[in-house]
CSV table of C-alpha atoms in Angstrom, one decimal:
chain,number,residue,atom,x,y,z
A,1,MET,CA,71.8,-2.1,-3.2
A,2,MET,CA,70.4,-3.8,-6.2
A,3,ASN,CA,67.2,-5.8,-6.3
A,4,THR,CA,66.1,-4.9,-2.8
A,5,ASN,CA,62.5,-5.4,-3.6
A,6,ILE,CA,62.5,-9.0,-2.1
A,7,LYS,CA,64.0,-7.7,1.1
A,8,TRP,CA,61.7,-4.8,1.5
A,9,ILE,CA,58.5,-6.7,0.7
A,10,ALA,CA,59.5,-9.1,3.4
A,11,ALA,CA,60.2,-6.4,5.7
A,12,ILE,CA,56.9,-4.5,5.1
A,13,VAL,CA,54.9,-7.7,5.5
A,14,GLY,CA,56.7,-8.7,8.9
A,15,ALA,CA,56.5,-5.1,10.3
A,16,GLY,CA,53.1,-5.5,11.7
A,17,ILE,CA,54.3,-8.7,13.5
A,18,VAL,CA,57.5,-7.1,15.1
A,19,ALA,CA,55.4,-3.8,16.1
A,20,ALA,CA,53.8,-5.4,19.4
A,21,LEU,CA,57.3,-7.0,20.2
A,22,LEU,CA,59.0,-3.6,19.6
A,23,ILE,CA,56.6,-1.7,21.8
A,24,VAL,CA,57.1,-4.3,24.7
A,25,TRP,CA,60.9,-4.2,24.2
A,26,PHE,CA,61.4,-0.6,23.8
A,27,VAL,CA,58.6,1.2,25.9
A,28,LEU,CA,58.0,-1.3,28.6
A,29,LEU,CA,61.5,-2.4,29.3
A,30,GLY,CA,62.7,1.1,28.4
A,31,GLY,CA,66.4,0.4,28.4
A,32,PRO,CA,69.4,-1.0,26.4
A,33,ALA,CA,70.1,-4.7,26.1
A,34,SER,CA,72.4,-6.6,28.4
A,35,PRO,CA,75.9,-6.7,27.7
A,36,ALA,CA,76.8,-8.6,24.5
A,37,ASP,CA,78.2,-12.0,24.2
A,38,THR,CA,81.8,-11.6,22.9
A,39,ALA,CA,82.6,-15.1,22.3
A,40,VAL,CA,84.7,-15.8,19.3
A,41,VAL,CA,83.0,-17.6,16.4
A,42,PRO,CA,84.9,-19.4,13.9
A,43,SER,CA,86.7,-17.6,11.3
A,44,PHE,CA,85.2,-17.6,7.8
A,45,GLY,CA,87.8,-17.9,5.1
A,46,THR,CA,88.5,-19.6,1.8
A,47,SER,CA,87.1,-22.8,2.9
A,48,ASP,CA,83.6,-21.9,1.8
A,49,THR,CA,84.0,-23.4,-1.8
A,50,ARG,CA,81.5,-22.5,-4.6
A,51,THR,CA,81.5,-22.9,-8.3
A,52,SER,CA,79.8,-19.5,-9.1
A,53,VAL,CA,83.0,-17.5,-8.2
A,54,THR,CA,85.7,-18.0,-10.8
A,55,ASN,CA,89.0,-16.3,-11.7
A,56,ASN,CA,89.8,-16.1,-15.4
A,57,GLN,CA,91.9,-14.2,-17.8
A,58,GLN,CA,89.2,-13.0,-20.0
A,59,GLN,CA,88.8,-9.3,-20.3
A,60,THR,CA,85.5,-8.1,-19.6
A,61,PRO,CA,83.5,-7.2,-22.6
A,62,ASN,CA,82.4,-3.8,-21.1
A,63,ASN,CA,85.7,-2.0,-22.0
A,64,GLN,CA,84.2,0.5,-24.4
A,65,ILE,CA,82.9,2.9,-21.5
A,66,GLN,CA,84.1,6.3,-22.3
A,67,ILE,CA,83.7,9.6,-20.5
A,68,PRO,CA,82.0,11.9,-23.0
A,69,GLN,CA,83.5,15.2,-24.3
A,70,THR,CA,81.0,17.2,-22.3
A,71,ASN,CA,80.5,20.9,-22.4
A,72,THR,CA,82.1,22.4,-19.3
A,73,ASN,CA,78.8,23.8,-18.2
A,74,GLN,CA,77.2,20.3,-18.1
A,75,LYS,CA,77.6,19.1,-14.5
A,76,ILE,CA,75.9,15.6,-15.0
A,77,PHE,CA,77.2,12.9,-17.5
A,78,LYS,CA,76.7,9.1,-17.8
A,79,ILE,CA,79.4,6.7,-17.0
A,80,THR,CA,77.8,3.6,-18.1
A,81,ASP,CA,74.3,2.1,-19.0
A,82,GLY,CA,74.8,-0.6,-16.2
A,83,PRO,CA,73.4,-2.4,-14.7
A,84,VAL,CA,75.8,-1.4,-11.9
A,85,ALA,CA,75.8,-3.2,-8.6
A,86,GLY,CA,77.7,-0.5,-6.7
A,87,THR,CA,80.2,2.4,-7.1
A,88,THR,CA,82.8,4.6,-5.0
A,89,LEU,CA,85.3,7.2,-5.8
A,90,LEU,CA,89.0,7.2,-5.2
A,91,VAL,CA,91.6,10.0,-5.6
A,92,THR,CA,95.0,9.3,-6.9
A,93,THR,CA,98.1,11.3,-7.0
A,94,ARG,CA,101.0,11.7,-9.6
A,95,PRO,CA,98.9,12.8,-11.5
A,96,THR,CA,96.0,13.9,-9.3
A,97,SER,CA,92.9,12.4,-10.6
A,98,THR,CA,89.5,11.2,-9.4
A,99,VAL,CA,88.5,7.7,-10.5
A,100,ALA,CA,85.1,6.2,-10.5
A,101,ARG,CA,85.1,2.4,-9.4
A,102,PHE,CA,82.2,0.3,-10.0
A,103,VAL,CA,81.0,-3.3,-10.2
A,104,LEU,CA,79.1,-4.8,-13.1
A,105,ALA,CA,76.1,-6.7,-11.7
A,106,ALA,CA,76.0,-9.2,-14.7
A,107,ASN,CA,79.5,-10.7,-14.0
A,108,GLY,CA,81.0,-9.0,-10.9
A,109,HIS,CA,83.8,-7.5,-12.7
A,110,SER,CA,85.2,-4.3,-11.3
A,111,MET,CA,86.0,-1.2,-13.4
A,112,ASP,CA,87.9,1.9,-13.0
A,113,ILE,CA,87.5,5.2,-15.0
A,114,GLN,CA,89.1,8.6,-14.6
A,115,LEU,CA,86.6,11.3,-14.4
A,116,ASP,CA,88.9,14.3,-14.9
A,117,THR,CA,89.9,13.3,-18.3
A,118,PRO,CA,87.3,13.8,-21.2
A,119,GLY,CA,87.5,10.8,-23.5
A,120,ALA,CA,89.0,8.4,-20.9
A,121,VAL,CA,88.2,4.8,-21.4
A,122,SER,CA,87.3,2.5,-18.4
A,123,LYS,CA,89.5,-0.4,-17.7
A,124,ALA,CA,88.7,-3.8,-15.9
A,125,ILE,CA,90.7,-4.2,-12.7
A,126,SER,CA,89.3,-7.5,-11.7
A,127,ASN,CA,88.2,-10.5,-13.9
A,128,THR,CA,86.9,-12.6,-11.0
A,129,THR,CA,83.4,-13.7,-12.4
A,130,ILE,CA,80.5,-13.8,-10.0
A,131,PRO,CA,77.1,-14.0,-12.0
A,132,GLY,CA,74.3,-12.1,-10.7
A,133,ILE,CA,75.6,-9.5,-8.0
A,134,ILE,CA,72.8,-8.0,-6.1
A,135,GLY,CA,74.7,-5.5,-4.1
A,136,ALA,CA,78.1,-4.1,-3.5
A,137,LEU,CA,79.9,-2.3,-0.7
A,138,TRP,CA,83.5,-0.9,-0.3
A,139,SER,CA,86.2,-1.4,2.1
A,140,GLU,CA,89.8,-0.1,2.8
A,141,GLY,CA,89.1,3.2,0.7
A,142,GLY,CA,87.8,1.3,-2.3
A,143,ARG,CA,90.7,-1.2,-2.3
A,144,GLY,CA,88.2,-3.9,-1.3
A,145,ALA,CA,84.8,-4.8,-2.6
A,146,LEU,CA,82.2,-6.8,-0.7
A,147,LEU,CA,79.9,-8.4,-3.2
A,148,GLN,CA,76.6,-10.1,-2.4
A,149,TYR,CA,74.9,-12.6,-4.6
A,150,LEU,CA,72.3,-15.5,-4.4
A,151,ASP,CA,73.7,-19.0,-4.7
A,152,SER,CA,71.1,-21.8,-4.8
A,153,GLY,CA,68.8,-19.5,-2.8
A,154,ALA,CA,71.5,-18.6,-0.2
A,155,LEU,CA,72.7,-15.2,0.2
A,156,LYS,CA,76.4,-15.2,0.0
A,157,THR,CA,78.9,-12.4,0.5
A,158,VAL,CA,82.7,-12.4,-0.9
A,159,HIS,CA,85.4,-9.8,-0.2
A,160,LEU,CA,87.6,-9.2,-3.1
A,161,ALA,CA,91.0,-7.4,-2.5
A,162,LEU,CA,91.3,-5.0,-5.5
A,163,PRO,CA,94.4,-3.3,-6.9
A,164,ALA,CA,95.3,0.3,-6.7
A,165,PRO,CA,93.6,2.6,-9.2
A,166,ALA,CA,96.9,3.0,-11.0
A,167,ALA,CA,97.0,-0.9,-11.9
A,168,THR,CA,97.5,-1.3,-15.9
A,169,SER,CA,95.6,-4.5,-16.3
A,170,SER,CA,93.0,-6.9,-14.6
A,171,SER,CA,94.0,-9.9,-12.8
A,172,PRO,CA,92.8,-12.6,-10.5
A,173,VAL,CA,92.2,-11.1,-6.9
A,174,ARG,CA,92.1,-12.8,-3.4
A,175,ALA,CA,88.7,-13.7,-2.4
A,176,GLN,CA,87.6,-14.3,1.4
A,177,PHE,CA,84.0,-15.2,2.3
A,178,LEU,CA,81.7,-13.9,5.1
A,179,PRO,CA,79.3,-16.3,6.8
A,180,VAL,CA,76.5,-17.6,4.6
A,181,GLY,CA,73.2,-15.6,5.4
A,182,ALA,CA,75.1,-12.5,6.6
A,183,THR,CA,72.7,-9.7,5.9
A,184,ASN,CA,72.9,-5.9,6.2
A,185,VAL,CA,76.7,-5.6,6.0
A,186,ALA,CA,78.0,-2.3,7.1
A,187,VAL,CA,81.5,-1.2,6.7
A,188,SER,CA,83.5,0.8,9.4
A,189,PRO,CA,84.4,4.6,8.4
A,190,ASP,CA,88.1,3.5,8.1
A,191,GLY,CA,87.1,0.6,5.8
A,192,ALA,CA,89.1,-2.0,7.8
A,193,ASN,CA,86.1,-3.7,9.5
A,194,VAL,CA,82.6,-4.8,8.9
A,195,ALA,CA,79.4,-5.5,10.9
A,196,TYR,CA,76.6,-7.9,9.8
A,197,LEU,CA,73.5,-9.7,11.1
A,198,ILE,CA,72.7,-13.3,11.3
A,199,LYS,CA,69.1,-14.2,11.7
A,200,THR,CA,68.0,-16.4,14.6
A,201,SER,CA,64.9,-17.9,16.1
A,202,ALA,CA,64.9,-15.1,18.6
A,203,GLY,CA,65.7,-12.3,16.3
A,204,ALA,CA,69.2,-11.3,14.9
A,205,ASP,CA,72.6,-11.5,16.2
A,206,GLY,CA,75.2,-8.8,15.2
A,207,TYR,CA,78.8,-9.5,14.6
A,208,THR,CA,82.0,-7.5,13.8
A,209,ALA,CA,84.9,-8.8,11.6
A,210,LYS,CA,87.9,-7.8,9.7
A,211,ALA,CA,86.9,-6.4,6.1
A,212,ASP,CA,87.5,-9.9,4.5
A,213,GLY,CA,85.3,-11.6,7.2
A,214,THR,CA,88.2,-13.2,9.4
A,215,GLY,CA,88.3,-12.7,13.1
A,216,SER,CA,84.5,-12.5,13.5
A,217,LYS,CA,82.9,-11.8,17.0
A,218,LYS,CA,79.6,-11.8,18.2
A,219,LEU,CA,78.8,-8.2,19.5
A,220,PHE,CA,75.0,-7.9,20.2
A,221,SER,CA,71.5,-9.6,20.0
A,222,LEU,CA,68.2,-8.0,19.4
A,223,PRO,CA,64.8,-9.5,19.2
A,224,PHE,CA,64.1,-8.2,15.8
A,225,SER,CA,64.6,-10.0,12.5
A,226,GLN,CA,64.1,-7.3,10.2
A,227,LEU,CA,66.9,-4.7,11.0
A,228,LEU,CA,68.8,-2.2,9.0
A,229,LEU,CA,72.4,-1.6,10.0
A,230,SER,CA,75.1,1.1,9.3
A,231,TRP,CA,78.4,2.1,10.7
A,232,PRO,CA,78.5,6.0,10.6
A,233,SER,CA,81.1,6.5,13.2
A,234,GLU,CA,84.3,4.7,14.3
A,235,GLY,CA,82.9,3.6,17.7
A,236,THR,CA,79.3,3.2,16.9
A,237,LEU,CA,76.7,1.4,14.8
A,238,LEU,CA,73.2,2.5,13.9
A,239,ALA,CA,70.5,0.1,13.9
A,240,GLY,CA,66.7,0.3,13.3
A,241,ASN,CA,63.7,-1.7,12.1
A,242,ALA,CA,62.9,-1.9,8.6
A,243,PRO,CA,60.5,1.0,8.2
A,244,ALA,CA,56.9,0.6,7.2
A,245,ASN,CA,54.4,3.4,6.9
A,246,GLY,CA,52.4,3.9,10.1
A,247,VAL,CA,54.0,0.9,11.9
A,248,PRO,CA,55.9,1.6,15.0
A,249,GLY,CA,59.7,1.5,14.7
A,250,ALA,CA,62.8,2.3,16.6
A,251,VAL,CA,66.4,3.4,16.0
A,252,PHE,CA,69.3,2.2,18.3
A,253,SER,CA,73.0,3.1,18.9
A,254,ILE,CA,75.5,0.2,19.5
A,255,GLN,CA,78.9,0.6,20.8
A,256,THR,CA,81.4,-1.5,18.7
A,257,LYS,CA,83.7,-2.1,21.6
A,258,THR,CA,81.1,-3.2,24.3
A,259,GLY,CA,78.0,-4.1,22.3
A,260,ASN,CA,76.0,-1.8,24.6
A,261,ILE,CA,72.7,-0.8,23.0
A,262,THR,CA,70.9,2.5,23.5
A,263,PRO,CA,67.5,3.5,22.2
A,264,LEU,CA,67.5,6.7,20.3
A,265,LEU,CA,64.2,7.1,18.5
A,266,TYR,CA,60.6,5.6,18.6
A,267,ALA,CA,58.3,6.7,15.8
A,268,PRO,CA,56.1,5.2,13.2
A,269,GLY,CA,57.9,4.3,9.9
A,270,VAL,CA,61.1,5.7,11.1
A,271,THR,CA,64.3,5.4,9.2
A,272,ALA,CA,67.6,7.3,9.9
A,273,THR,CA,71.2,8.2,9.1
A,274,ALA,CA,73.9,9.6,11.5
A,275,ASP,CA,77.0,11.8,10.7
A,276,ARG,CA,80.4,10.7,11.2
A,277,LEU,CA,80.9,12.2,14.6
A,278,PHE,CA,77.7,10.6,15.7
A,279,SER,CA,76.5,13.9,17.1
A,280,LYS,CA,73.6,14.3,14.7
A,281,VAL,CA,70.9,12.0,13.4
A,282,VAL,CA,68.7,12.8,10.4
A,283,TYR,CA,65.5,10.8,10.5
A,284,GLN,CA,62.3,10.5,8.6
A,285,THR,CA,58.7,9.3,10.2
A,286,ALA,CA,55.9,8.3,8.1
A,287,ASP,CA,52.4,7.9,9.2
A,288,ASN,CA,49.6,10.2,8.1
A,289,SER,CA,52.6,12.5,6.5
A,290,ARG,CA,56.1,12.3,5.9
A,291,ASN,CA,58.4,14.4,8.0
A,292,THR,CA,62.1,14.7,8.4
A,293,TYR,CA,64.1,15.9,11.3
A,294,VAL,CA,67.7,16.4,12.5
A,295,ARG,CA,68.3,15.2,16.1
A,296,ASP,CA,71.1,16.4,18.5
A,297,VAL,CA,72.3,13.0,20.0
A,298,LYS,CA,73.7,14.8,23.2
A,299,THR,CA,70.6,16.9,23.9
A,300,GLY,CA,68.0,14.7,22.5
A,301,LEU,CA,66.4,17.6,20.7
A,302,SER,CA,65.1,17.4,17.3
A,303,LYS,CA,64.4,20.0,14.6
A,304,PRO,CA,62.4,19.7,11.3
A,305,LEU,CA,64.3,20.0,7.9
A,306,SER,CA,63.3,22.2,5.2
A,307,PHE,CA,62.8,19.2,2.8
A,308,ASP,CA,62.0,15.6,3.1
A,309,PRO,CA,64.7,13.3,1.7
A,310,LEU,CA,64.7,9.5,2.4
A,311,PRO,CA,67.8,9.0,4.8
A,312,GLU,CA,68.9,6.0,2.6
A,313,GLN,CA,69.1,8.5,-0.3
A,314,CYS,CA,71.7,10.7,1.5
A,315,VAL,CA,75.3,10.8,1.9
A,316,TRP,CA,77.5,12.8,4.4
A,317,SER,CA,80.2,15.1,3.2
A,318,ASN,CA,83.8,14.1,3.5
A,319,THR,CA,85.1,17.6,4.2
A,320,SER,CA,82.4,19.1,6.3
A,321,PRO,CA,80.9,17.4,9.3
A,322,ALA,CA,77.7,19.2,9.0
A,323,LEU,CA,77.0,18.9,5.4
A,324,LEU,CA,74.6,16.4,3.9
A,325,TYR,CA,73.9,15.6,0.3
A,326,CYS,CA,70.6,14.1,-0.6
A,327,ALA,CA,68.3,12.9,-3.4
A,328,ALA,CA,64.8,14.0,-3.1
A,329,PRO,CA,61.7,13.9,-5.1
A,330,LEU,CA,60.9,17.0,-7.0
A,331,GLU,CA,57.2,16.6,-6.5
A,332,ALA,CA,54.7,15.7,-3.9
A,333,VAL,CA,54.6,12.0,-2.9
A,334,PRO,CA,52.3,10.2,-0.6
A,335,SER,CA,53.0,9.3,3.1
A,336,ASN,CA,53.6,5.7,2.1
A,337,TYR,CA,56.1,6.5,-0.7
A,338,LEU,CA,58.9,4.9,1.0
A,339,ASP,CA,57.0,1.5,1.0
A,340,LEU,CA,55.8,1.8,-2.6
A,341,TRP,CA,59.5,2.9,-3.7
A,342,HIS,CA,61.1,0.0,-2.0
A,343,THR,CA,58.6,-2.6,-3.7
A,344,GLY,CA,59.0,-0.9,-7.1
A,345,GLU,CA,55.4,0.4,-7.1
A,346,ALA,CA,56.2,4.1,-7.2
A,347,ALA,CA,59.0,6.2,-8.5
A,348,ALA,CA,59.8,10.0,-8.8
A,349,ALA,CA,62.2,12.3,-10.5
A,350,ASP,CA,64.8,13.4,-8.0
A,351,GLY,CA,66.8,16.4,-7.5
A,352,ILE,CA,70.3,16.4,-5.6
A,353,LEU,CA,70.4,18.8,-2.7
A,354,SER,CA,72.7,19.7,0.1
A,355,PHE,CA,71.8,20.6,3.5
A,356,ASP,CA,74.1,22.6,6.0
A,357,LEU,CA,73.0,21.3,9.4
A,358,GLY,CA,74.9,24.1,11.1
A,359,ALA,CA,73.3,27.0,9.2
A,360,GLY,CA,70.0,25.3,8.7
A,361,ARG,CA,70.2,25.9,4.9
A,362,SER,CA,69.5,23.8,2.0
A,363,GLN,CA,70.1,24.3,-1.6
A,364,ILE,CA,69.7,22.5,-5.1
A,365,VAL,CA,73.1,21.0,-6.1
A,366,ALA,CA,72.1,19.4,-9.4
A,367,MET,CA,68.8,18.6,-11.5
A,368,PRO,CA,69.2,15.6,-13.5
A,369,GLY,CA,67.5,16.0,-16.9
A,370,GLY,CA,67.6,19.9,-16.5
A,371,GLU,CA,70.1,22.5,-17.6
A,372,ASP,CA,72.7,20.5,-15.6
A,373,GLY,CA,72.5,17.6,-18.0
A,374,GLY,CA,71.7,14.0,-17.6
A,375,GLU,CA,68.2,12.6,-17.7
A,376,PRO,CA,65.2,12.6,-15.1
A,377,SER,CA,66.3,10.0,-12.4
A,378,ASP,CA,64.8,8.2,-9.7
A,379,ILE,CA,68.0,7.8,-7.6
A,380,ALA,CA,68.8,4.7,-5.8
A,381,GLU,CA,72.4,5.3,-4.4
A,382,LEU,CA,74.9,8.1,-3.9
A,383,ALA,CA,78.6,8.0,-3.5
A,384,LEU,CA,80.8,11.0,-2.7
A,385,SER,CA,84.5,11.6,-3.7
A,386,PRO,CA,87.0,11.9,-0.6
A,387,ASP,CA,87.4,15.8,-1.6
A,388,ASP,CA,83.8,16.4,-2.5
A,389,HIS,CA,84.5,17.3,-6.0
A,390,TYR,CA,82.4,14.6,-7.7
A,391,LEU,CA,79.2,12.9,-6.7
A,392,LEU,CA,78.0,9.6,-8.3
A,393,PHE,CA,74.5,8.2,-8.4
A,394,ILE,CA,72.9,4.9,-9.6
A,395,ARG,CA,69.6,5.4,-11.2
A,396,LYS,CA,66.8,3.0,-9.7
A,397,GLY,CA,65.5,0.6,-12.4
A,398,ASP,CA,68.1,0.4,-15.1
A,399,ARG,CA,71.0,0.8,-12.6
A,400,SER,CA,72.7,3.2,-14.9
A,401,LEU,CA,75.7,5.1,-13.4
A,402,TRP,CA,76.0,8.9,-13.7
A,403,ALA,CA,78.6,11.5,-12.3
A,404,VAL,CA,78.0,15.0,-11.0
A,405,ARG,CA,80.6,17.6,-11.0
A,406,LEU,CA,80.2,19.4,-7.6
A,407,SER,CA,83.2,21.8,-8.3
A,408,ASN,CA,85.7,22.6,-11.0
């Protein structure tokens, strides 16, 4: 997400405070939380009025973006200078084409551009204006966008129902709002639902809802306010304390039907990502050194990886359940690199690697700024096409958007 510095600075400062509470909850109590309160809370729809979201007929001025006529050996090419708030990839038929869909941070306009056609020009598919987008997620296979922005100091999230990639022009779209203050929004694998956190005086409550925020239900409560949330597998959420170097942290699995919470990991500075089957968890610890492991959820056994990517810089393959694509620094970095990276105090040029968990083998996929093309990049986010033919990345700092051809 864009402009996450504020969130991470607060997380790092608060990490020491939550560490003692974490030890009590995780070690001494040693078990999952009680069954979640499933009481229905009011639905959040278009009743949340605001002046900063407007539908208009003015075409976005950023309509000169063009896929360059690149050499076929050049795997990496730029899509736009940005700043881009978020991106995804869609595959269309008749004709078959891969479309990069992205949101401009300055105005919230959504754009499409075909990657298979050299010289293709991007087009605006939404002219709903929302100034200052700080993050974007995708629902319903890219047909919905969840945009987060600050309005008078309050964090707000709007869901936009976007047209199909074949749409010929931009138009006003249907907007629905999640609760004010919803944080760490996570989208289900099928794109139909979301989960999010609402901070409380006792920590945080977790809710699930439809992708547009309607039908919200409380699922769980945790006594920690600084949490990260993801939805890797259809029936399971992954939650963990915001990591800080040397500070005790924990990772939990949460069942989306029952709200049952199961502790998975307990380690200093731990951060994690799980596969689509929730059979493997890749996690990194940070104390006197940084180490990355893959954990078998069924057996509880962990094995070290041959490289040390940040789990949040990884994306799971859509075609192979055991394949992971990650951005990783090409040079040695200190054990507290994640803390410094989040606050913008450190950066490193990344390579893009793949790791086959089944074979235990890693390989370099692309090197931005090398023979593959592009420029040296500190990579903030990755997105993968449904067929694994293309990978997109957003470069940290200028938020420019780049594409990588993984196969011809």
